[in-house]
Amino acid sequence: MTESSAIPIRPGVADERVRILVLDHDAETREALAEIFPNDRFRVTCAETSAAASDALERFPVALLLVDFAQADLEADRFLREISRLSPDTVVVALTGRGSVKEAVEYMRDGAYDVVTKPFGTDDMARVVEKAMKHQAVCRHNEELKRKLATSEKLAVIGRLASGVAHELNSPLDGVLRFVNLSIDKLPEGDSVREYLVEAKTGLVRMADIVRSLLRFSRNLVVENEPKALHPMLVDAAAQVRHANASSKIVVDISVPDETLAVPAGLIQVFTNLIKNALDAIGDRPDGRLRIEAEGIDDVVEIRFVDNGCGIPEKDRRKIFEPFFTTKDVGKGTGLGLAICARIVEKFNGAIDLSSEVDRGTTFFVRVPRKR
Ligand SMILES: Nc1ncnc2c1ncn2[C@@H]1O[C@H](COP(=O)(O)OP(=O)(O)OP(=O)(O)O)[C@@H](O)[C@H]1O
Ligand SMILES: [Mg+2]
């Protein structure tokens, strides 16, 4: 697989160029297409086989796929189904050398958005790409609206559940935990009953965490709005997560060059969850590193959490903000973390976004109005 040279848009910020994937067996067409698109707006990756193209679609978001099915090693209908499974957002434009109407209709019936006949000029291609990008923007907007509606319905149900069950569970759970702690303190180290109680405590702490998450989720999500200096907040959040993962060797770098940056205090919950998620995604990968950077851009503070962990596959990207979506083992994650983060950030009139590539890592962006 080959790629046009990467131009960093802004240091430390993910590449925001439109990503195009070309699948064509013919080297000349691949080269011609890689040259047509200006490097500052487009990032073109070329694949020779459908396996290489599928791999790319799984690993990073592809806005547009240009494919010559006659030159590809897979039947068009099967490959189009595979694309919509791996990367439903990708717009497919078929390239055809024959110019047959029947073939074009078949491609479009199977899911291609448009068909371009070879040989094509630079202007033809530019027109098709612009049209395809507009089409994609409309589809994305519709998907976003559908997703928001589905999430808000789920939130309403969870809100009711949280304020009912979780409130009822919270106090007895607190009491049990307190008595278990007292009993542990009374028993000598090495006592088998003490060990049983320590095990029981682990489960209770987990239950208390879940109840707390559900309570945070309830409709009256309380978030502290007073301004707090950003740098010490990030240091605190990293320390809290570190405390719970004492054995982790992952390096966490925090860089906030502007000491005057301040944000709402309630964002600490967002920071701890993003840091915890990043450490989980890095796991015990060698050279694991999380870089946290922040800068003030006019009246907005942008905080970036850049990890070199496992990345998020395309098929999961739209689901990760949904309540209860988790890929972690039972007992390791409730799937409420990012849903809570999104709600908190929204309460502060901010936005949360991400860019990710499988096996390379993920960057989460949090943007909130600057506090003075
Ligand atoms: N930095 C990241 N790298 C890779 N995957 C991530 C990252 N952050 C989140 N994810 C994915 O998003 C999913 C949802 O994250 P979220 O924080 O909502 O829930 P969780 O971490 O699984 O559970 P909880 O936060 O409730 O303990 C995770 O299970 C993981 O698959
Ligand atoms: Mg989480």
Coordinates of N, CA and C in Angstrom, one line a residue, residues 146-333:
K146 N -30.0 11.0 14.0 CA -30.6 9.8 14.4 C -30.0 9.3 15.7
R147 N -28.6 9.4 15.7 CA -27.9 8.9 16.9 C -28.2 9.7 18.1
K148 N -28.4 11.1 17.9 CA -28.7 11.9 19.1 C -30.1 11.6 19.6
L149 N -31.0 11.3 18.7 CA -32.4 10.9 19.1 C -32.3 9.6 19.9
A150 N -31.6 8.6 19.4 CA -31.6 7.3 20.0 C -30.9 7.5 21.4
T151 N -29.8 8.3 21.5 CA -29.1 8.5 22.7 C -30.0 9.2 23.7
S152 N -30.8 10.2 23.3 CA -31.6 10.9 24.3 C -32.7 10.1 24.8
E153 N -33.2 9.1 23.9 CA -34.2 8.2 24.4 C -33.6 7.3 25.5
K154 N -32.4 6.8 25.2 CA -31.8 5.9 26.2 C -31.5 6.7 27.5
L155 N -31.1 7.9 27.3 CA -30.7 8.8 28.5 C -31.9 8.9 29.4
A156 N -33.1 9.2 28.7 CA -34.3 9.4 29.5 C -34.6 8.2 30.4
V157 N -34.5 7.0 29.7 CA -34.7 5.7 30.5 C -33.7 5.6 31.6
I158 N -32.5 5.8 31.3 CA -31.4 5.6 32.3 C -31.6 6.6 33.4
G159 N -32.0 7.8 33.0 CA -32.2 8.9 34.0 C -33.2 8.4 35.1
R160 N -34.3 7.9 34.5 CA -35.4 7.4 35.5 C -34.9 6.3 36.3
L161 N -34.2 5.4 35.7 CA -33.6 4.2 36.4 C -32.6 4.7 37.5
A162 N -31.8 5.6 37.1 CA -30.7 6.1 38.0 C -31.3 6.7 39.2
S163 N -32.3 7.7 39.0 CA -32.8 8.4 40.2 C -33.6 7.5 41.1
G164 N -34.1 6.4 40.5 CA -34.8 5.4 41.4 C -33.9 4.4 42.0
V165 N -33.5 3.5 41.3 CA -32.7 2.3 41.9 C -31.4 2.8 42.5
A166 N -30.6 3.7 41.8 CA -29.3 4.0 42.3 C -29.4 4.8 43.6
H167 N -30.4 5.7 43.8 CA -30.6 6.4 45.1 C -30.8 5.4 46.2
E168 N -31.7 4.4 45.9 CA -32.0 3.4 46.9 C -30.8 2.6 47.3
L169 N -29.9 2.3 46.3 CA -28.8 1.4 46.6 C -27.6 2.2 47.2
N170 N -27.6 3.5 47.0 CA -26.4 4.2 47.4 C -26.1 4.2 48.9
S171 N -27.1 4.5 49.7 CA -26.8 4.5 51.2 C -26.5 3.1 51.8
P172 N -27.3 2.1 51.5 CA -26.9 0.8 52.1 C -25.6 0.3 51.6
L173 N -25.2 0.6 50.4 CA -23.9 0.2 49.9 C -22.8 0.9 50.6
D174 N -23.0 2.2 50.8 CA -22.0 3.0 51.6 C -21.8 2.4 53.0
G175 N -22.9 2.0 53.6 CA -22.9 1.4 55.0 C -22.1 0.1 55.0
V176 N -22.5 -0.8 54.1 CA -21.8 -2.1 54.0 C -20.3 -1.9 53.8
L177 N -20.0 -1.0 52.9 CA -18.5 -0.7 52.6 C -17.8 -0.2 53.9
R178 N -18.5 0.7 54.6 CA -17.8 1.2 55.8 C -17.6 0.1 56.8
F179 N -18.6 -0.8 57.0 CA -18.4 -1.9 58.0 C -17.4 -2.9 57.5
V180 N -17.3 -3.2 56.2 CA -16.3 -4.1 55.7 C -14.9 -3.5 56.0
N181 N -14.8 -2.2 55.7 CA -13.5 -1.5 56.0 C -13.1 -1.6 57.5
L182 N -14.1 -1.4 58.4 CA -13.8 -1.4 59.8 C -13.3 -2.9 60.2
S183 N -14.0 -3.9 59.6 CA -13.7 -5.3 59.9 C -12.3 -5.6 59.5
I184 N -11.9 -5.1 58.2 CA -10.6 -5.4 57.7 C -9.5 -4.8 58.7
D185 N -9.8 -3.5 59.1 CA -8.8 -2.9 60.0 C -8.6 -3.7 61.3
K186 N -9.7 -4.4 61.8 CA -9.6 -5.1 63.1 C -8.9 -6.4 63.0
L187 N -8.8 -6.9 61.8 CA -8.1 -8.3 61.6 C -6.7 -8.1 61.3
P188 N -5.8 -9.1 61.8 CA -4.4 -9.0 61.5 C -4.1 -9.4 60.0
E189 N -3.0 -8.8 59.5 CA -2.5 -9.2 58.1 C -2.4 -10.7 58.1
G190 N -2.8 -11.4 57.0 CA -2.5 -12.8 56.8 C -3.7 -13.6 57.3
D191 N -4.6 -13.0 58.0 CA -5.8 -13.7 58.5 C -6.7 -14.1 57.3
S192 N -7.2 -15.3 57.2 CA -7.9 -15.7 56.0 C -9.2 -14.9 55.9
V193 N -9.9 -14.7 57.0 CA -11.1 -13.9 57.0 C -10.9 -12.5 56.4
R194 N -9.8 -11.9 56.8 CA -9.4 -10.6 56.3 C -9.3 -10.6 54.8
E195 N -8.6 -11.7 54.3 CA -8.5 -11.8 52.8 C -9.8 -11.9 52.1
Y196 N -10.8 -12.7 52.8 CA -12.1 -12.8 52.1 C -12.8 -11.4 52.1
L197 N -12.6 -10.7 53.2 CA -13.2 -9.3 53.3 C -12.6 -8.4 52.2
V198 N -11.3 -8.5 52.0 CA -10.6 -7.6 51.0 C -11.2 -7.9 49.6
E199 N -11.4 -9.3 49.4 CA -12.0 -9.6 48.1 C -13.4 -9.0 48.0
A200 N -14.2 -9.2 49.1 CA -15.6 -8.7 49.1 C -15.6 -7.2 48.9
K201 N -14.6 -6.5 49.4 CA -14.5 -5.0 49.3 C -14.3 -4.6 47.8
T202 N -13.4 -5.4 47.1 CA -13.2 -5.1 45.7 C -14.5 -5.1 44.9
G203 N -15.4 -6.1 45.2 CA -16.7 -6.2 44.5 C -17.6 -5.0 44.9
L204 N -17.5 -4.7 46.2 CA -18.4 -3.6 46.7 C -18.0 -2.2 46.1
V205 N -16.6 -2.0 46.0 CA -16.2 -0.7 45.4 C -16.6 -0.6 44.0
R206 N -16.6 -1.8 43.3 CA -17.0 -1.8 41.9 C -18.5 -1.4 41.8
M207 N -19.3 -2.0 42.7 CA -20.7 -1.7 42.7 C -21.0 -0.3 43.0
A208 N -20.2 0.3 44.0 CA -20.4 1.7 44.4 C -20.1 2.6 43.2
D209 N -19.0 2.2 42.4 CA -18.6 2.9 41.2 C -19.8 3.0 40.2
I210 N -20.4 1.8 40.0 CA -21.5 1.7 39.0 C -22.6 2.6 39.4
V211 N -23.0 2.5 40.7 CA -24.1 3.3 41.2 C -23.8 4.8 41.1
R212 N -22.5 5.1 41.4 CA -22.1 6.6 41.2 C -22.3 7.0 39.7
S213 N -21.8 6.1 38.8 CA -21.9 6.5 37.4 C -23.4 6.7 37.0
L214 N -24.2 5.8 37.5 CA -25.7 5.9 37.1 C -26.3 7.2 37.7
L215 N -25.8 7.5 39.0 CA -26.3 8.7 39.6 C -25.9 10.0 38.8
R216 N -24.6 10.0 38.4 CA -24.1 11.1 37.6 C -24.9 11.2 36.3
F217 N -25.4 10.1 35.9 CA -26.2 10.1 34.7 C -27.6 10.6 34.8
S218 N -28.1 10.6 36.0 CA -29.5 11.0 36.2 C -29.7 12.4 35.7
R219 N -30.9 12.7 35.5 CA -31.2 14.0 34.8 C -30.6 15.2 35.5
N220 N -30.5 15.2 36.8 CA -29.9 16.4 37.5 C -28.4 16.2 37.6
L221 N -27.7 16.0 36.5 CA -26.3 15.9 36.5 C -25.7 17.2 37.0
V222 N -25.0 17.1 38.2 CA -24.5 18.3 38.8 C -23.1 18.5 38.3
V223 N -22.8 19.6 37.8 CA -21.4 19.9 37.3 C -21.0 21.2 37.9
E224 N -19.8 21.2 38.4 CA -19.3 22.5 39.0 C -18.8 23.4 37.9
N225 N -19.4 24.6 37.9 CA -19.1 25.5 36.8 C -18.1 26.6 37.1
E226 N -17.6 26.6 38.4 CA -16.6 27.7 38.7 C -15.3 27.5 38.0
P227 N -14.6 28.6 37.7 CA -13.3 28.4 36.9 C -12.2 27.8 37.8
K228 N -11.4 27.0 37.1 CA -10.3 26.4 37.8 C -9.1 26.3 36.8
A229 N -7.9 26.5 37.4 CA -6.7 26.5 36.5 C -6.6 25.1 35.9
L230 N -6.4 25.1 34.6 CA -6.4 23.8 33.8 C -5.2 22.9 34.2
H231 N -4.0 23.5 34.3 CA -2.8 22.6 34.4 C -2.9 21.8 35.7
P232 N -3.1 22.4 36.9 CA -3.2 21.5 38.1 C -4.4 20.5 38.0
M233 N -5.5 20.9 37.3 CA -6.6 20.0 37.2 C -6.2 18.7 36.4
L234 N -5.4 18.9 35.3 CA -4.9 17.8 34.5 C -4.0 16.9 35.4
V235 N -3.1 17.6 36.1 CA -2.1 16.9 37.0 C -2.9 16.0 38.0
D236 N -3.9 16.6 38.6 CA -4.8 15.9 39.6 C -5.5 14.7 39.0
A237 N -6.1 14.9 37.8 CA -6.8 13.8 37.1 C -5.9 12.7 36.8
A238 N -4.7 13.0 36.3 CA -3.7 11.9 35.9 C -3.3 11.2 37.2
A239 N -3.1 12.0 38.3 CA -2.7 11.3 39.6 C -3.7 10.4 40.1
Q240 N -5.0 10.8 40.0 CA -6.1 10.0 40.4 C -6.1 8.6 39.7
V241 N -6.0 8.7 38.3 CA -6.0 7.5 37.5 C -4.8 6.6 37.8
R242 N -3.7 7.3 37.9 CA -2.4 6.6 38.2 C -2.5 5.8 39.5
H243 N -3.2 6.4 40.5 CA -3.3 5.8 41.9 C -4.0 4.5 41.7
A244 N -5.0 4.4 40.8 CA -5.8 3.2 40.7 C -5.0 2.2 39.8
N245 N -4.0 2.6 39.0 CA -3.3 1.8 38.1 C -1.8 1.9 38.5
A246 N -1.5 1.6 39.8 CA -0.1 1.9 40.3 C 1.0 1.2 39.5
S247 N 0.6 0.0 38.9 CA 1.7 -0.8 38.3 C 2.0 -0.3 36.8
S248 N 1.1 0.6 36.3 CA 1.3 1.0 34.9 C 2.6 1.7 34.6
K249 N 3.2 1.3 33.5 CA 4.5 2.0 33.2 C 4.3 3.1 32.1
I250 N 3.1 3.4 31.8 CA 2.8 4.3 30.7 C 3.2 5.7 31.1
V251 N 3.9 6.4 30.2 CA 4.4 7.7 30.4 C 3.2 8.7 30.1
V252 N 2.9 9.6 31.1 CA 1.9 10.6 30.8 C 2.6 12.0 30.8
D253 N 2.5 12.7 29.7 CA 3.1 14.0 29.6 C 2.0 15.0 29.6
I254 N 2.1 16.1 30.4 CA 1.1 17.1 30.4 C 1.8 18.4 29.9
S255 N 1.3 19.0 28.9 CA 1.9 20.3 28.4 C 0.8 21.3 28.3
V256 N 0.8 22.3 29.2 CA -0.1 23.4 29.1 C 0.8 24.7 29.2
P257 N 1.2 25.1 28.0 CA 2.2 26.3 28.0 C 1.6 27.5 28.6
D258 N 0.3 27.7 28.5 CA -0.3 29.0 29.0 C -0.9 28.7 30.4
E259 N -0.2 29.2 31.4 CA -0.6 28.9 32.8 C -2.0 29.6 33.2
T260 N -2.4 30.6 32.3 CA -3.6 31.3 32.7 C -4.9 30.6 32.2
L261 N -4.7 29.5 31.5 CA -5.9 28.8 31.0 C -6.8 28.3 32.1
A262 N -8.1 28.6 32.1 CA -9.0 28.1 33.1 C -10.2 27.5 32.5
V263 N -10.8 26.5 33.1 CA -12.0 25.8 32.6 C -12.9 25.5 33.7
P264 N -14.2 25.1 33.4 CA -15.1 24.8 34.6 C -14.5 23.6 35.4
A265 N -14.7 23.7 36.7 CA -14.1 22.6 37.6 C -14.7 21.3 37.3
G266 N -15.9 21.2 36.9 CA -16.6 19.9 36.6 C -16.0 19.1 35.5
L267 N -15.1 19.7 34.8 CA -14.4 18.9 33.7 C -13.5 17.9 34.2
I268 N -13.1 17.9 35.5 CA -12.2 16.9 36.0 C -12.7 15.5 35.7
Q269 N -14.1 15.3 35.8 CA -14.6 14.0 35.6 C -14.4 13.5 34.1
V270 N -14.4 14.5 33.2 CA -14.1 14.2 31.8 C -12.7 13.8 31.7
F271 N -11.8 14.6 32.3 CA -10.4 14.3 32.2 C -10.0 12.9 32.7
T272 N -10.6 12.6 33.9 CA -10.2 11.3 34.5 C -10.7 10.1 33.6
N273 N -11.9 10.3 33.0 CA -12.3 9.2 32.2 C -11.5 9.1 30.9
L274 N -11.2 10.2 30.3 CA -10.4 10.1 29.0 C -9.0 9.6 29.3
I275 N -8.4 9.9 30.5 CA -7.1 9.4 30.8 C -7.2 7.9 31.1
K276 N -8.2 7.5 31.8 CA -8.4 6.1 32.1 C -8.5 5.3 30.8
N277 N -9.4 5.8 30.0 CA -9.6 5.1 28.7 C -8.3 5.0 27.9
A278 N -7.5 6.0 27.9 CA -6.3 6.0 27.1 C -5.3 4.9 27.7
L279 N -5.2 4.9 29.1 CA -4.3 3.9 29.7 C -4.8 2.5 29.4
D280 N -6.2 2.3 29.4 CA -6.7 1.0 29.1 C -6.4 0.6 27.7
A281 N -6.5 1.6 26.8 CA -6.2 1.3 25.3 C -4.7 1.0 25.1
I282 N -3.9 1.6 25.9 CA -2.4 1.4 25.7 C -2.1 0.0 26.3
G283 N -2.7 -0.3 27.5 CA -2.4 -1.6 28.2 C -0.9 -1.7 28.4
D284 N -0.4 -2.9 28.0 CA 1.1 -3.1 28.3 C 1.9 -3.0 27.0
R285 N 1.4 -2.2 26.0 CA 2.1 -2.0 24.8 C 3.5 -1.3 25.2
P286 N 4.6 -1.8 24.5 CA 5.8 -1.1 24.8 C 5.8 0.3 24.3
D287 N 6.5 1.2 25.0 CA 6.6 2.7 24.7 C 5.2 3.3 24.8
G288 N 4.3 2.8 25.7 CA 3.0 3.4 25.9 C 3.2 4.9 26.3
R289 N 2.4 5.7 25.7 CA 2.6 7.2 26.0 C 1.2 7.9 25.8
L290 N 0.9 8.7 26.8 CA -0.3 9.6 26.7 C 0.2 11.0 26.8
R291 N -0.1 11.8 25.7 CA 0.3 13.2 25.8 C -0.9 14.1 25.9
I292 N -0.9 14.9 26.9 CA -2.1 15.8 27.1 C -1.6 17.2 26.8
E293 N -2.2 17.8 25.8 CA -1.8 19.2 25.4 C -3.0 20.1 25.5
A294 N -2.7 21.4 25.8 CA -3.9 22.3 25.8 C -3.4 23.6 25.2
E295 N -4.4 24.3 24.6 CA -4.0 25.7 24.1 C -5.3 26.5 24.0
G296 N -5.1 27.8 24.2 CA -6.3 28.7 24.1 C -6.3 29.2 22.6
I297 N -7.5 29.0 22.0 CA -7.6 29.5 20.6 C -8.8 30.5 20.7
D298 N -8.5 31.8 20.7 CA -9.4 32.9 20.9 C -10.2 32.6 22.3
D299 N -11.5 32.4 22.2 CA -12.2 32.3 23.5 C -12.5 30.8 23.8
V300 N -11.8 29.9 23.1 CA -12.0 28.5 23.3 C -10.7 27.9 23.8
V301 N -10.9 26.9 24.8 CA -9.7 26.1 25.2 C -9.9 24.7 24.6
E302 N -8.8 24.3 23.9 CA -8.8 23.0 23.3 C -7.8 22.1 24.1
I303 N -8.3 21.0 24.6 CA -7.5 20.0 25.3 C -7.4 18.7 24.5
R304 N -6.2 18.2 24.2 CA -6.1 17.0 23.4 C -5.5 15.9 24.2
F305 N -6.0 14.7 24.1 CA -5.5 13.6 24.8 C -5.0 12.6 23.7
V306 N -3.7 12.6 23.5 CA -3.2 11.8 22.4 C -2.5 10.6 22.9
D307 N -3.1 9.4 22.6 CA -2.5 8.2 23.1 C -2.0 7.3 21.9
N308 N -1.1 6.4 22.2 CA -0.6 5.5 21.1 C -1.1 4.1 21.5
G309 N -2.3 4.0 21.8 CA -2.9 2.7 22.2 C -3.5 2.0 21.0
C310 N -4.5 1.1 21.2 CA -5.0 0.2 20.2 C -5.8 0.9 19.1
G311 N -6.3 2.1 19.3 CA -7.1 2.8 18.3 C -8.5 2.2 18.4
I312 N -9.4 2.9 17.6 CA -10.8 2.5 17.6 C -11.2 2.1 16.2
P313 N -11.7 0.9 16.0 CA -12.1 0.5 14.6 C -13.2 1.3 14.1
E314 N -13.3 1.5 12.8 CA -14.3 2.3 12.2 C -15.7 2.0 12.7
K315 N -16.0 0.6 12.7 CA -17.3 0.2 13.0 C -17.8 0.6 14.5
D316 N -16.8 0.9 15.4 CA -17.2 1.3 16.7 C -17.2 2.8 17.0
R317 N -16.7 3.6 16.0 CA -16.5 5.0 16.3 C -17.8 5.7 16.6
R318 N -18.9 5.4 15.9 CA -20.1 6.1 16.1 C -20.8 5.6 17.4
K319 N -20.4 4.5 17.9 CA -21.1 3.9 19.0 C -20.5 4.3 20.4
I320 N -19.3 4.8 20.4 CA -18.6 4.9 21.7 C -19.2 5.9 22.6
F321 N -20.0 6.9 22.1 CA -20.6 7.8 23.0 C -22.0 7.4 23.5
E322 N -22.4 6.2 23.0 CA -23.7 5.7 23.4 C -23.6 5.1 24.8
P323 N -24.6 5.3 25.7 CA -24.5 4.7 27.0 C -24.4 3.2 26.9
F324 N -23.6 2.6 27.7 CA -23.5 1.2 27.9 C -22.7 0.5 26.7
F325 N -22.1 1.3 25.8 CA -21.3 0.7 24.8 C -19.9 0.5 25.4
T326 N -19.4 -0.7 25.5 CA -18.1 -1.0 26.0 C -17.5 -2.2 25.2
T327 N -16.1 -2.1 25.1 CA -15.5 -3.3 24.5 C -14.7 -4.0 25.6
K328 N -14.8 -3.5 26.8 CA -14.0 -4.0 27.9 C -14.7 -5.3 28.5
D329 N -13.9 -6.1 29.1 CA -14.5 -7.3 29.7 C -15.5 -7.0 30.8
V330 N -16.4 -8.0 31.0 CA -17.4 -7.8 32.0 C -16.7 -7.5 33.4
G331 N -17.2 -6.4 34.0 CA -16.6 -6.0 35.3 C -15.5 -5.0 35.1
K332 N -15.1 -4.7 33.9 CA -14.0 -3.8 33.7 C -14.5 -2.4 33.2
G333 N -15.6 -2.4 32.6 CA -16.2 -1.1 32.1 C -17.7 -1.2 32.0

